[in-house]
CSV table of C-alpha atoms and ligand atoms in Angstrom, one decimal:
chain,number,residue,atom,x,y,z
A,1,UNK,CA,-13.1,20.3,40.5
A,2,UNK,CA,-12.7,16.9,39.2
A,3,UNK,CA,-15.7,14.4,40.9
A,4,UNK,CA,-13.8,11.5,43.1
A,5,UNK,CA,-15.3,8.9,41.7
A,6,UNK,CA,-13.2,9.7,38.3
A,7,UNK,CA,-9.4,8.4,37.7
A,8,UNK,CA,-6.6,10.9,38.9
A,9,UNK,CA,-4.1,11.3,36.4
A,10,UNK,CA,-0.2,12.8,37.9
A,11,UNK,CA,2.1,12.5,35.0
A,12,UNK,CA,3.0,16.0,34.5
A,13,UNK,CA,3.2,14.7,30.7
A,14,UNK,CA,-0.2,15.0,30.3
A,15,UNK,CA,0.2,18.7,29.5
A,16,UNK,CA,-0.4,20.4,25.8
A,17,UNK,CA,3.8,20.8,24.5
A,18,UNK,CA,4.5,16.9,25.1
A,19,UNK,CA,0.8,17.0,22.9
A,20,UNK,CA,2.0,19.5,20.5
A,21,UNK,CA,5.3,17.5,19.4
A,22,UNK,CA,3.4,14.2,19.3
A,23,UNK,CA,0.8,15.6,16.9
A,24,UNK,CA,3.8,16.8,14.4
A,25,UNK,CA,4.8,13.6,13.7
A,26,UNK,CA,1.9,11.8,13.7
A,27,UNK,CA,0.6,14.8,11.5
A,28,UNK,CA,4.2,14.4,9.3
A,29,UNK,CA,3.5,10.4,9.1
A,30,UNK,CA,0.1,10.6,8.5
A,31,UNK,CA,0.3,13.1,5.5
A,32,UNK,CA,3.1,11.0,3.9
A,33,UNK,CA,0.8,8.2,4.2
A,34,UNK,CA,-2.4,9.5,3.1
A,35,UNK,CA,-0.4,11.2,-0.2
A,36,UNK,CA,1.2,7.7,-0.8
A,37,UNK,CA,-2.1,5.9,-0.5
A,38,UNK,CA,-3.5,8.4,-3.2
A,39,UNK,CA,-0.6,7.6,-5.8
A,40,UNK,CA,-1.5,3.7,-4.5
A,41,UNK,CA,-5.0,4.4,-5.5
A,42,UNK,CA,-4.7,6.2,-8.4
A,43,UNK,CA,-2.1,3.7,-10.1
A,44,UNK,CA,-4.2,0.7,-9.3
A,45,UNK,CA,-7.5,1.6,-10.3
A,46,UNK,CA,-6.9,4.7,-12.5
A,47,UNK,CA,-10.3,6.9,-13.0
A,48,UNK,CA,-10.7,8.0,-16.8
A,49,UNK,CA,-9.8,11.3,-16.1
A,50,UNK,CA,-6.1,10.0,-15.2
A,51,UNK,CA,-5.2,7.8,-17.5
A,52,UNK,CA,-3.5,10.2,-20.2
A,53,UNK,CA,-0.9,11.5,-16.8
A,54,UNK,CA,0.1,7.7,-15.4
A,55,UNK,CA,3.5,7.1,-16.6
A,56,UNK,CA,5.6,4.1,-16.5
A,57,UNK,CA,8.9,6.2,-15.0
A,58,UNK,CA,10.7,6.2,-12.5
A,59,UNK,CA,10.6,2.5,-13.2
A,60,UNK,CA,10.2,2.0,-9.0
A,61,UNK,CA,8.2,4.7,-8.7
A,62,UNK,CA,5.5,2.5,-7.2
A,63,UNK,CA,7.6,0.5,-5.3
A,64,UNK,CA,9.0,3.7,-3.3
A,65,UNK,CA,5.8,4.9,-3.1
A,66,UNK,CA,3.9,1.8,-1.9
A,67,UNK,CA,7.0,1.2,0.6
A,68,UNK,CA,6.7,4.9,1.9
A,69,UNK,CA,3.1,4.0,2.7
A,70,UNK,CA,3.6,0.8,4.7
A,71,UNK,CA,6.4,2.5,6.7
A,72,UNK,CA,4.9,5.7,7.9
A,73,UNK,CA,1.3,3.7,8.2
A,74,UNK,CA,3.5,1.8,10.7
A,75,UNK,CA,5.5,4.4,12.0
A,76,UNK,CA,1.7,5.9,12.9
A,77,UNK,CA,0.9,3.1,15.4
A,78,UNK,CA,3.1,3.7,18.2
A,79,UNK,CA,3.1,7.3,17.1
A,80,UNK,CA,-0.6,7.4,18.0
A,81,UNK,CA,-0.6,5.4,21.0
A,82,UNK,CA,1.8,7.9,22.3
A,83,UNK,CA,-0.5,10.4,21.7
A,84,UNK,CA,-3.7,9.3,22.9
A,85,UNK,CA,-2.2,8.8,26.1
A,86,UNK,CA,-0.9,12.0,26.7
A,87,UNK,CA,-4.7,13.2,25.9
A,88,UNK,CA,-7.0,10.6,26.8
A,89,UNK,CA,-7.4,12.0,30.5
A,90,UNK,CA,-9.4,14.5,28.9
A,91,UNK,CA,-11.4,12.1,28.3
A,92,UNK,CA,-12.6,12.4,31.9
A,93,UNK,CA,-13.5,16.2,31.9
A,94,UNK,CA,-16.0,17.3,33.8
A,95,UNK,CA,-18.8,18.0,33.4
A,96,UNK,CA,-18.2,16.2,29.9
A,97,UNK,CA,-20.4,19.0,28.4
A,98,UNK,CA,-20.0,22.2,28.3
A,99,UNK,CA,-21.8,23.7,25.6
A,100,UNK,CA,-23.2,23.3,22.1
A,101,UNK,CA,-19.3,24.2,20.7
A,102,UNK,CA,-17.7,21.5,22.9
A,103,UNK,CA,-20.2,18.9,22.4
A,104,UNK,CA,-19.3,19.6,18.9
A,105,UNK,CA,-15.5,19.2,19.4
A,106,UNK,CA,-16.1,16.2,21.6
A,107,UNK,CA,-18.0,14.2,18.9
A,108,UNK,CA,-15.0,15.3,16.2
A,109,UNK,CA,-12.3,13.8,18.6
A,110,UNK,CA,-14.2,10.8,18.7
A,111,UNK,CA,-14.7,10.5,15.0
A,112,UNK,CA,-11.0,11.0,14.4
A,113,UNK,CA,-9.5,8.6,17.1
A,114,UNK,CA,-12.2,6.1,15.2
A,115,UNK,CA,-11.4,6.6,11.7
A,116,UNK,CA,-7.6,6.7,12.6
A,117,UNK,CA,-7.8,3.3,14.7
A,118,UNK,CA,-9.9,1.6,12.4
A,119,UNK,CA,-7.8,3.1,9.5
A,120,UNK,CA,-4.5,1.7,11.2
A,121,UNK,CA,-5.7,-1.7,12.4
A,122,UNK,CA,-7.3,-2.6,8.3
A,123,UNK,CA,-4.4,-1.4,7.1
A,124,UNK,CA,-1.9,-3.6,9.4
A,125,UNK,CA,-4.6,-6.5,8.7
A,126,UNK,CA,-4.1,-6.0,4.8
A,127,UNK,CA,-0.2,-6.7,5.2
A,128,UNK,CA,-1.3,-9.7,6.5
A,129,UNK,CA,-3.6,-10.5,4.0
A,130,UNK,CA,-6.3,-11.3,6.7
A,131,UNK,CA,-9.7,-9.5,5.8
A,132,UNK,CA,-11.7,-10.4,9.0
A,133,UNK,CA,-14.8,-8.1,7.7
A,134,UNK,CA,-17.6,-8.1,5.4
A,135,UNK,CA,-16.6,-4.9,3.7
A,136,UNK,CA,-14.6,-4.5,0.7
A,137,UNK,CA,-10.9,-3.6,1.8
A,138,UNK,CA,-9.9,-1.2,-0.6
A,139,UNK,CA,-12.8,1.5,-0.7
A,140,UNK,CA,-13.6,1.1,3.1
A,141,UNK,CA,-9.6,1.5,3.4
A,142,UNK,CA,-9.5,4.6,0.9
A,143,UNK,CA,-12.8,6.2,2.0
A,144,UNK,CA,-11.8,6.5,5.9
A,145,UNK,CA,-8.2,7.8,4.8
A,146,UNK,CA,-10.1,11.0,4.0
A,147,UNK,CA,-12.3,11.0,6.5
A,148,UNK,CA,-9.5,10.5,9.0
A,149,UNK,CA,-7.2,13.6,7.2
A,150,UNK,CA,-10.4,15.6,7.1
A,151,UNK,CA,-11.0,15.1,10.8
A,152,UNK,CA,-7.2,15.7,11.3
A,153,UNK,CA,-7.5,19.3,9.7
A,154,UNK,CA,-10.5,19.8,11.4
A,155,UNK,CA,-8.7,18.8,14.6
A,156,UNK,CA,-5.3,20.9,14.3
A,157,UNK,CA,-7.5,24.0,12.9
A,158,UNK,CA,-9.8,23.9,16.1
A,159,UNK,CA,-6.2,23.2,18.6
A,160,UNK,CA,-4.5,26.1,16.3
A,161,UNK,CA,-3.9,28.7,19.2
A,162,UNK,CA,-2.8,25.8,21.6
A,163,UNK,CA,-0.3,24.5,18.9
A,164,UNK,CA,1.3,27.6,18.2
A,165,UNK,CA,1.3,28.6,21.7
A,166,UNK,CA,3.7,25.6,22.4
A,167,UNK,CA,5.5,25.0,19.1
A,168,UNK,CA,8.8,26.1,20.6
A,169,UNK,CA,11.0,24.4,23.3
A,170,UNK,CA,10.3,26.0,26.3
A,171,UNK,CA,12.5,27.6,27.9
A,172,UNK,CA,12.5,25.2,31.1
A,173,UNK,CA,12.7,21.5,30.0
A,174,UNK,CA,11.2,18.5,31.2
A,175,UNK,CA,12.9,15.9,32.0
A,176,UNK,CA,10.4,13.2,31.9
A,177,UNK,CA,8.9,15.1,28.9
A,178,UNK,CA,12.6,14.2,27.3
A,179,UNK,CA,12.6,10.4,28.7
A,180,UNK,CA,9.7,10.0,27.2
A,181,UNK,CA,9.7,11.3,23.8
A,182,UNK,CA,13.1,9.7,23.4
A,183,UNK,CA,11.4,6.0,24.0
A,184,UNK,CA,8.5,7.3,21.6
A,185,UNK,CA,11.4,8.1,18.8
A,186,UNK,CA,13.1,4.2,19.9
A,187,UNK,CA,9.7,2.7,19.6
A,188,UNK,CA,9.8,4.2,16.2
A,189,UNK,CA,12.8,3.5,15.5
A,190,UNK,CA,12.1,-0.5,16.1
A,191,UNK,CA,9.1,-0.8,13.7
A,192,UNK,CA,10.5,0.5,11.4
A,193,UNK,CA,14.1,-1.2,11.4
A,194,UNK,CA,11.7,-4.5,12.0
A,195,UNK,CA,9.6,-4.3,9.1
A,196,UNK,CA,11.0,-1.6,6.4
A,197,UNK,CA,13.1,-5.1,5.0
A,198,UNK,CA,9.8,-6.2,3.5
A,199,UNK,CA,10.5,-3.1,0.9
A,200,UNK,CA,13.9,-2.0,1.6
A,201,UNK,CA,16.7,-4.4,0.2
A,202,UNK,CA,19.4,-4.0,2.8
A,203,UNK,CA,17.4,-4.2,5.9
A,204,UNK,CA,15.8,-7.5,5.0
A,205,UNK,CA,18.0,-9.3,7.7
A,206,UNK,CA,16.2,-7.3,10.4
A,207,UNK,CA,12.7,-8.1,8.6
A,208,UNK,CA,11.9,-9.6,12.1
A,209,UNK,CA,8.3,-8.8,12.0
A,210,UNK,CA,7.2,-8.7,8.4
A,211,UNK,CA,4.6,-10.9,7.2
A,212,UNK,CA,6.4,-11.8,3.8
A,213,UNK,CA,10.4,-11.6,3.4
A,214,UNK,CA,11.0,-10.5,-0.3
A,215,UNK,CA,13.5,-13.4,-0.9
A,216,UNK,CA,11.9,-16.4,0.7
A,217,UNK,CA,9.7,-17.9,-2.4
A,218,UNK,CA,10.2,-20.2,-5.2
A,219,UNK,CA,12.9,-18.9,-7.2
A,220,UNK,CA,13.8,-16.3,-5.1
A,221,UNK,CA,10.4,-14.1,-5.1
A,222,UNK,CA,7.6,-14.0,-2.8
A,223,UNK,CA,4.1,-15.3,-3.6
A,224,UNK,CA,0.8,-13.0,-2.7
A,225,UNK,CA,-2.0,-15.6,-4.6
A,226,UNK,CA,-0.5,-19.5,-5.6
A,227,UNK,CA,-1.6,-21.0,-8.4
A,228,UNK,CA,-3.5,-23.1,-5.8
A,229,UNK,CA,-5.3,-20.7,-4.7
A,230,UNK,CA,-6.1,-19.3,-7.5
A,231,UNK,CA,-7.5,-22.6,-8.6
A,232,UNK,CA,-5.2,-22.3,-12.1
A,233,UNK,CA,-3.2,-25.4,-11.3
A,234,UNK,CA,-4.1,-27.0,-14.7
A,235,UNK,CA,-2.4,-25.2,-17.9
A,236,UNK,CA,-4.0,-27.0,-20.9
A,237,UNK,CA,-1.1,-28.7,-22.9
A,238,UNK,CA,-1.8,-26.6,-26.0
A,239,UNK,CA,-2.2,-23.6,-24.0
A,240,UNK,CA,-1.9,-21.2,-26.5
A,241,UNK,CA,-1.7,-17.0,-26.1
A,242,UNK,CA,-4.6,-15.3,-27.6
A,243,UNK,CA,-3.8,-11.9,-29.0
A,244,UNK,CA,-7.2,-10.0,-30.5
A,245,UNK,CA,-7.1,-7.1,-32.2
A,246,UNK,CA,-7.2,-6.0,-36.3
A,247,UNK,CA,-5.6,-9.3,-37.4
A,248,UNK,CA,-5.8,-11.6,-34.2
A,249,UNK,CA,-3.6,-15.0,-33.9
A,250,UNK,CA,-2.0,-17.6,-31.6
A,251,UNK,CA,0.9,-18.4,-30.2
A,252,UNK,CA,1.9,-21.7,-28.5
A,253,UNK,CA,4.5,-21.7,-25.3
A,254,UNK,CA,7.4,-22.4,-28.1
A,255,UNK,CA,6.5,-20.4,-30.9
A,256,UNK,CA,6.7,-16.9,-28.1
A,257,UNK,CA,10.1,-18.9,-26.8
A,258,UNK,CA,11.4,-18.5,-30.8
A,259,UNK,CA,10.5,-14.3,-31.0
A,260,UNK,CA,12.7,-12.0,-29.9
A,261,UNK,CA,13.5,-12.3,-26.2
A,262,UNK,CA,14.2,-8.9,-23.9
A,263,UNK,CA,15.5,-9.7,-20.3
A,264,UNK,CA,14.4,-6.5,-17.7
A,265,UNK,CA,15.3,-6.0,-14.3
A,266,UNK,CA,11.7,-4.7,-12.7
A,267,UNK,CA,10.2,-5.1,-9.6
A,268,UNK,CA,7.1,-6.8,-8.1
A,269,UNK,CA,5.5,-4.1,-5.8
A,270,UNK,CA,2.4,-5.8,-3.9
A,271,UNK,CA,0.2,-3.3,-2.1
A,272,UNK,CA,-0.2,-5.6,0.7
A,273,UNK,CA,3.1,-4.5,1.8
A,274,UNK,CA,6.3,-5.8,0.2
A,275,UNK,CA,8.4,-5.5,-3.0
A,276,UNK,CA,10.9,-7.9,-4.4
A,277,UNK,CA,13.2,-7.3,-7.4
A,278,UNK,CA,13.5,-9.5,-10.3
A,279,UNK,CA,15.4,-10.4,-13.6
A,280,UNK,CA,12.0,-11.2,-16.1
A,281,UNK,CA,13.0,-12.6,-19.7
A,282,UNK,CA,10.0,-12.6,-22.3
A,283,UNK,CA,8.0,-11.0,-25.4
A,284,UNK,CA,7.7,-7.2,-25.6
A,285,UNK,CA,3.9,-7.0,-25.2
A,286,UNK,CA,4.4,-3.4,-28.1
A,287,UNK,CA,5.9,-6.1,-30.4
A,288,UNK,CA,2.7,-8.5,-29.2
A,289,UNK,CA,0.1,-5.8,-30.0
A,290,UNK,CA,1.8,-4.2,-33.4
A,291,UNK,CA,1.8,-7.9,-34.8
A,292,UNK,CA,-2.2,-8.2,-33.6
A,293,UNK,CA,-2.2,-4.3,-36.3
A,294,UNK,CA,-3.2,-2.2,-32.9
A,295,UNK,CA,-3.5,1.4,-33.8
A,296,UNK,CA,-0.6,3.9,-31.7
A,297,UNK,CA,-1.8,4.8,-28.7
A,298,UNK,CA,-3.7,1.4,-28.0
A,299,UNK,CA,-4.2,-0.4,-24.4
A,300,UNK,CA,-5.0,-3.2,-23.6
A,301,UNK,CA,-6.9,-5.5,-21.5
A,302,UNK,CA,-5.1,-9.0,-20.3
A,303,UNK,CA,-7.6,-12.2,-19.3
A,304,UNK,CA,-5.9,-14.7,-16.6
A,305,UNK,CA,-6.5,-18.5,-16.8
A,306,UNK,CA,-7.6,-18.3,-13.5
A,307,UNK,CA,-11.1,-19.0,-13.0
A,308,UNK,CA,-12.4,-16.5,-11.1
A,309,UNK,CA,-10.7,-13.6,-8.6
A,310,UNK,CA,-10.4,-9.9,-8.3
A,311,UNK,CA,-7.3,-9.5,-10.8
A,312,UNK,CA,-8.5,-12.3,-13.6
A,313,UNK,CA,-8.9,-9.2,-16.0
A,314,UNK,CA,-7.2,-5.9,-16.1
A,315,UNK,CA,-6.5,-3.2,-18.3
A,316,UNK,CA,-3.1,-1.6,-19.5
A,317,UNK,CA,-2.9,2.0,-20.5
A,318,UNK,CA,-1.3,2.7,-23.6
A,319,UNK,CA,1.4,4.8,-21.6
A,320,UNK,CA,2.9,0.9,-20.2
A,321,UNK,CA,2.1,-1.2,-23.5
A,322,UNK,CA,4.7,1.4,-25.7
A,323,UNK,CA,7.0,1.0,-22.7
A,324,UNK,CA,10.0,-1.4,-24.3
A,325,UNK,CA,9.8,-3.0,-20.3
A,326,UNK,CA,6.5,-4.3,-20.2
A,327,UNK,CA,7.2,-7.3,-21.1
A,328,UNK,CA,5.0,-10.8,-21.3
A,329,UNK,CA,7.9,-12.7,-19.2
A,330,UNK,CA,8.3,-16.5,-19.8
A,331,UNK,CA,11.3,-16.7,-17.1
A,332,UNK,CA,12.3,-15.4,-13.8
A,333,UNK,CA,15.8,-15.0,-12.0
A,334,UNK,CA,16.9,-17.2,-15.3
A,335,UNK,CA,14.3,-20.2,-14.8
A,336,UNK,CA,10.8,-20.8,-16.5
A,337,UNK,CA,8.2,-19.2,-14.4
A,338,UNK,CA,7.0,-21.5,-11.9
A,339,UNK,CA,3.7,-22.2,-11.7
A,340,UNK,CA,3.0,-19.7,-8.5
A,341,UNK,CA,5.0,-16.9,-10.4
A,342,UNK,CA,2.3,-17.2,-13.5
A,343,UNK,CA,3.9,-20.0,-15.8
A,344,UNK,CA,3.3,-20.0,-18.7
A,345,UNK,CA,3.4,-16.4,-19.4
A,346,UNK,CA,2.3,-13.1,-16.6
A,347,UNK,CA,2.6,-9.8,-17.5
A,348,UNK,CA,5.5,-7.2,-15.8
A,349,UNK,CA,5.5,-3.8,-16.3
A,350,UNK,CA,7.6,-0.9,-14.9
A,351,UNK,CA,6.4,1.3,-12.0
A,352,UNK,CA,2.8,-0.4,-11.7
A,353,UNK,CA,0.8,-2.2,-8.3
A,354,UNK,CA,1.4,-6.1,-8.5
A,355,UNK,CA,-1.9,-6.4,-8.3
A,356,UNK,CA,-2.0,-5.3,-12.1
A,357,UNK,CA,1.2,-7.8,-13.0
A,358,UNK,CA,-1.4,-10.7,-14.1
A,359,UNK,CA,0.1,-14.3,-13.9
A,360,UNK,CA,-1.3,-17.3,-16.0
A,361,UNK,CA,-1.8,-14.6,-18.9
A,362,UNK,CA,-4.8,-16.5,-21.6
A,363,UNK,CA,-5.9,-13.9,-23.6
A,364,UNK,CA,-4.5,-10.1,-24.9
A,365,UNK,CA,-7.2,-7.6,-26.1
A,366,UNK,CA,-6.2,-4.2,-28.3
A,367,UNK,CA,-8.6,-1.4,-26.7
B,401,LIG,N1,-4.2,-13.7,-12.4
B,401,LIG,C1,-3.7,-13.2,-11.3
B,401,LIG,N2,-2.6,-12.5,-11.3
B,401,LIG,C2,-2.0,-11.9,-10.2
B,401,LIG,C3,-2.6,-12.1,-9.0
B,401,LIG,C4,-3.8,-12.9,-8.9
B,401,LIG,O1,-4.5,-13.0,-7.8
B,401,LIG,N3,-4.3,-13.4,-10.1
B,401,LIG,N4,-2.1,-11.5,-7.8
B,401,LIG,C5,-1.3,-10.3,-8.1
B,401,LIG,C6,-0.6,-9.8,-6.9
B,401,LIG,S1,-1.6,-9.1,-5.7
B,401,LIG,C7,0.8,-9.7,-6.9
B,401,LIG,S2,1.5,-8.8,-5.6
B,401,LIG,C8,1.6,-10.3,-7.9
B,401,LIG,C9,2.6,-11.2,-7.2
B,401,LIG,O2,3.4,-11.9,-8.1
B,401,LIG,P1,4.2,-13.1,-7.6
B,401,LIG,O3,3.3,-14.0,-6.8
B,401,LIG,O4,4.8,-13.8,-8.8
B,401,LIG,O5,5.3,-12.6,-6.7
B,401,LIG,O6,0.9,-11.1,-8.8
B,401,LIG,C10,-0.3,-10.5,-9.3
B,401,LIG,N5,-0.9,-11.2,-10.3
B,402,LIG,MO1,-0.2,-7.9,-4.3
C-alpha cells in the first residue's frame, strides 16, 4: 500500500511496455550519439596511438559524423522526457528501501538520469556556444558520455527480464499507449526538422531553432570565433607566411597569390553544431612543406596570428598534409577571405573538426 500523503499516479501509461519502447530509442539515439562523439573526439584531439589510422576520406566524413551527433543528441531530449515520465512515479515507492540490492539500483537510476541530464543540457549549451560553468567543456562533456552509457548498460542489464518480457506488441493494445507514443515520435519529428538545417543542406529553410544558419555570414559562411574576438583584427602590412623546416623561407600575401592556385570544394564542420560548404582557392600546403625539404611522412604544426585562444596552435598529421585538398586557402566562395573567415591565409582540410581549420595562419612547422 502506497502512504496517502504520496502523489497518486492513474495513467495506465505508467506501466513497463510504454517503458520498454521508450528505452529503445532513447537506447538507439543515445548509442549513435555516444559512437559519433567518439569519432568527434578522436578526430579533434587525436591520442598518439591513433594518429597512423585518421584518414582524410570520405572528404565529409566529419561533417556526417558531427551532424549525426547533434541530431540524435537532440532527438534524446524529448526522447528522455518521455521516458522519465512514464517512470518517475517510481520514484515514489514505498518504502523507498527495500534492501541492500535496491538501494543499490536506486542510487544507479539516479546516477544515470544525472549524467544523462547534465550530459544533454552541456551539450545543447555547446551549440549555443554558452559555457555557463567553471569546467572545461570538452573533457567534462566526453567523460560523462561514458559514464552515462556505462550507467545505461548497467541499467538495461539490471531491467533485462522486464525488457524482454514486453519487447513484443501485446496482444491487446492501448489506445492511449498509441496516442501517446505517436506525439513522442511528432515531438521527434519537430526537433529534428527544426534544427537538422544547421547540418543538412536542404532543410535549412526549416532551421527554425538553430543557433547558427550555415548561409547567413560574410560571404556566404557562418562565423564560430571573429577576428574580433579573437583579438587578430590587425594583420601587419608585411605579413609574411613563415614555413620552417630543412630550408625555411617566407612568403608575402602576393608572392603565395603567384604559386600555383588549387580551388576545392570542402566543408567547414564546427563541433558546436553546424557545417557549411565552401568553394576555398589557395596553396597546397604538400607543395608548402616539400619547398620548406620536409621528409615524406611529415606533419605539421600551424601557429595563428591570434594572440591567445584554444585553437592558436595545432598540429596536422601527415595523413591530411599529403592530401592534394588541404589547402592554405587565400579566397572563399571566389572572394579574398574576409577578415572573420581567417584573411590572409587559414588552413582547410578534408574530413577534419573546424576547430582544427586555423584562420589568420602566421607560422608553418615540419614535425
Ligand atoms: N586561429 C583560430 N582559428 C580558428 C578558430 C579560432 O578560434 N582561432 N575557430 C575555429 C572554429 S571552432 C571553426 S568552426 C572554424 C570556423 O571557420 P569560419 O569562421 O571561417 O566559418 O574556424 C576555426 N579556426
Ligand atoms: Mo567550431
Amino acid at each position: 500500500m502506497t502512504p496517502n500523503f504520496l502523489p497518486q499516479f492513474r495513467s495506465p501509461l505508467h506501466e513497463p511496455r510504454t517503458a520498454v519502447v521508450l528505452g529503445r530509442w532513447l537506447g538507439a539515439a543515445l548509442l549513435v550519439c555516444f559512437l559519433t562523439g567518439l569519432v568527434s573526439h578522436a578526430l579533434q584531439d587525436p591520442p598518439g596511438r591513433l594518429t597512423p589510422y585518421l584518414q582524410s576520406r570520405p572528404v565529409n566524413g566529419y561533417r556526417v559524423t558531427q551532424g549525426l551527433h547533434v541530431i540524435s543528441g537532440l532527438a534524446a531530449v524529448p526522447l528522455l522526457g518521455a521516458k522519465l515520465w512514464t517512470v518517475y512515479p517510481r520514484l515514489f515507492e514505498w518504502p523507498p528501501v527495500r534492501n541492500a540490492a535496491h538501494a543499490l539500483e536506486r542510487l544507479g537510476i539516479f546516477v544515470l538520469v544525472a549524467t544523462m541530464l547534465t550530459e544533454l543540457f552541456t551539450g545543447l549549451l555547446d551549440t549555443l556556444q554558452w559555457y555557463p560553468w567553471p569546467f572545461p567543456f570538452r573533457q567534462t562533456h566526453f567523460w560523462l558520455g561514458w559514464l552515462a552509457t556505462g550507467g545505461l548498460l548497467v541499467h538495461a542489464a539490471a531491467k533485462g527480464p522486464l525488457i524482454v518480457r514486453h519487447w513484443r506488441r501485446p496482444a491487446a493494445g492501448l489506445p492511449q499507449r498509441r496516442a501517446f507514443l505517436a506525439a513522442v515520435t511528432a515531438a521527434v519529428g519537430a526537433v529534428t526538422l527544426t534544427t537538422a538545417g544547421r547540418t543538412v543542406p536542404f532543410l535549412r529553410r526549416l532551421d527554425l531553432l538553430a543557433a547558427r544558419r550555415p548561409d547567413i555570414g560574410p560571404q556566404g559562411l557562418p562565423v564560430n570565433r571573429t577576428a574580433a574576438q579573437a583579438g587578430t583584427v590587425t594583420v601587419p602590412a608585411d605579413w609574411q607566411l613563415r614555413v620552417d623546416g630543412p630550408h625555411p623561407y617566407r612568403l608575402s600575401l602576393p608572392e603565395l597569390h603567384q604559386l600555383p592556385q588549387y580551388e576545392v570544394e570542402l566543408p567547414i564542420a564546427c563541433v558546436e553544431g553546424w557545417s557549411a560548404s565552401a568553394r576555398w582557392t589557395g596553396v597546397r600546403v604538400a607543395d608548402l612543406l616539400v619547398r620548406a625539404g620536409a621528409p615524406a611522412g611529415s606533419g605539421l604544426r600551424v601557429t595563428s596570428l591570434e594572440v591567445e585562444g584554444p585553437y592558436r596552435v595545432t598540429q596536422m598529421p601527415a595523413e591530411y598534409a599529403v592530401d592534394p585538398l588541404t589547402l592554405l586557402a587565400l579566397r572563399v566562395n571566389g572572394e579574398v577571405l574576409a577578415a572573420d573567415h581567417g584573411f590572409p591565409a587559414r588552413i582547410i582540410a578534408p574530413n577534419r573538426p573546424g576547430v582544427l581549420q586555423t584562420k589568420w595562419v602566421a607560422r608553418l612547422e615540419v614535425i
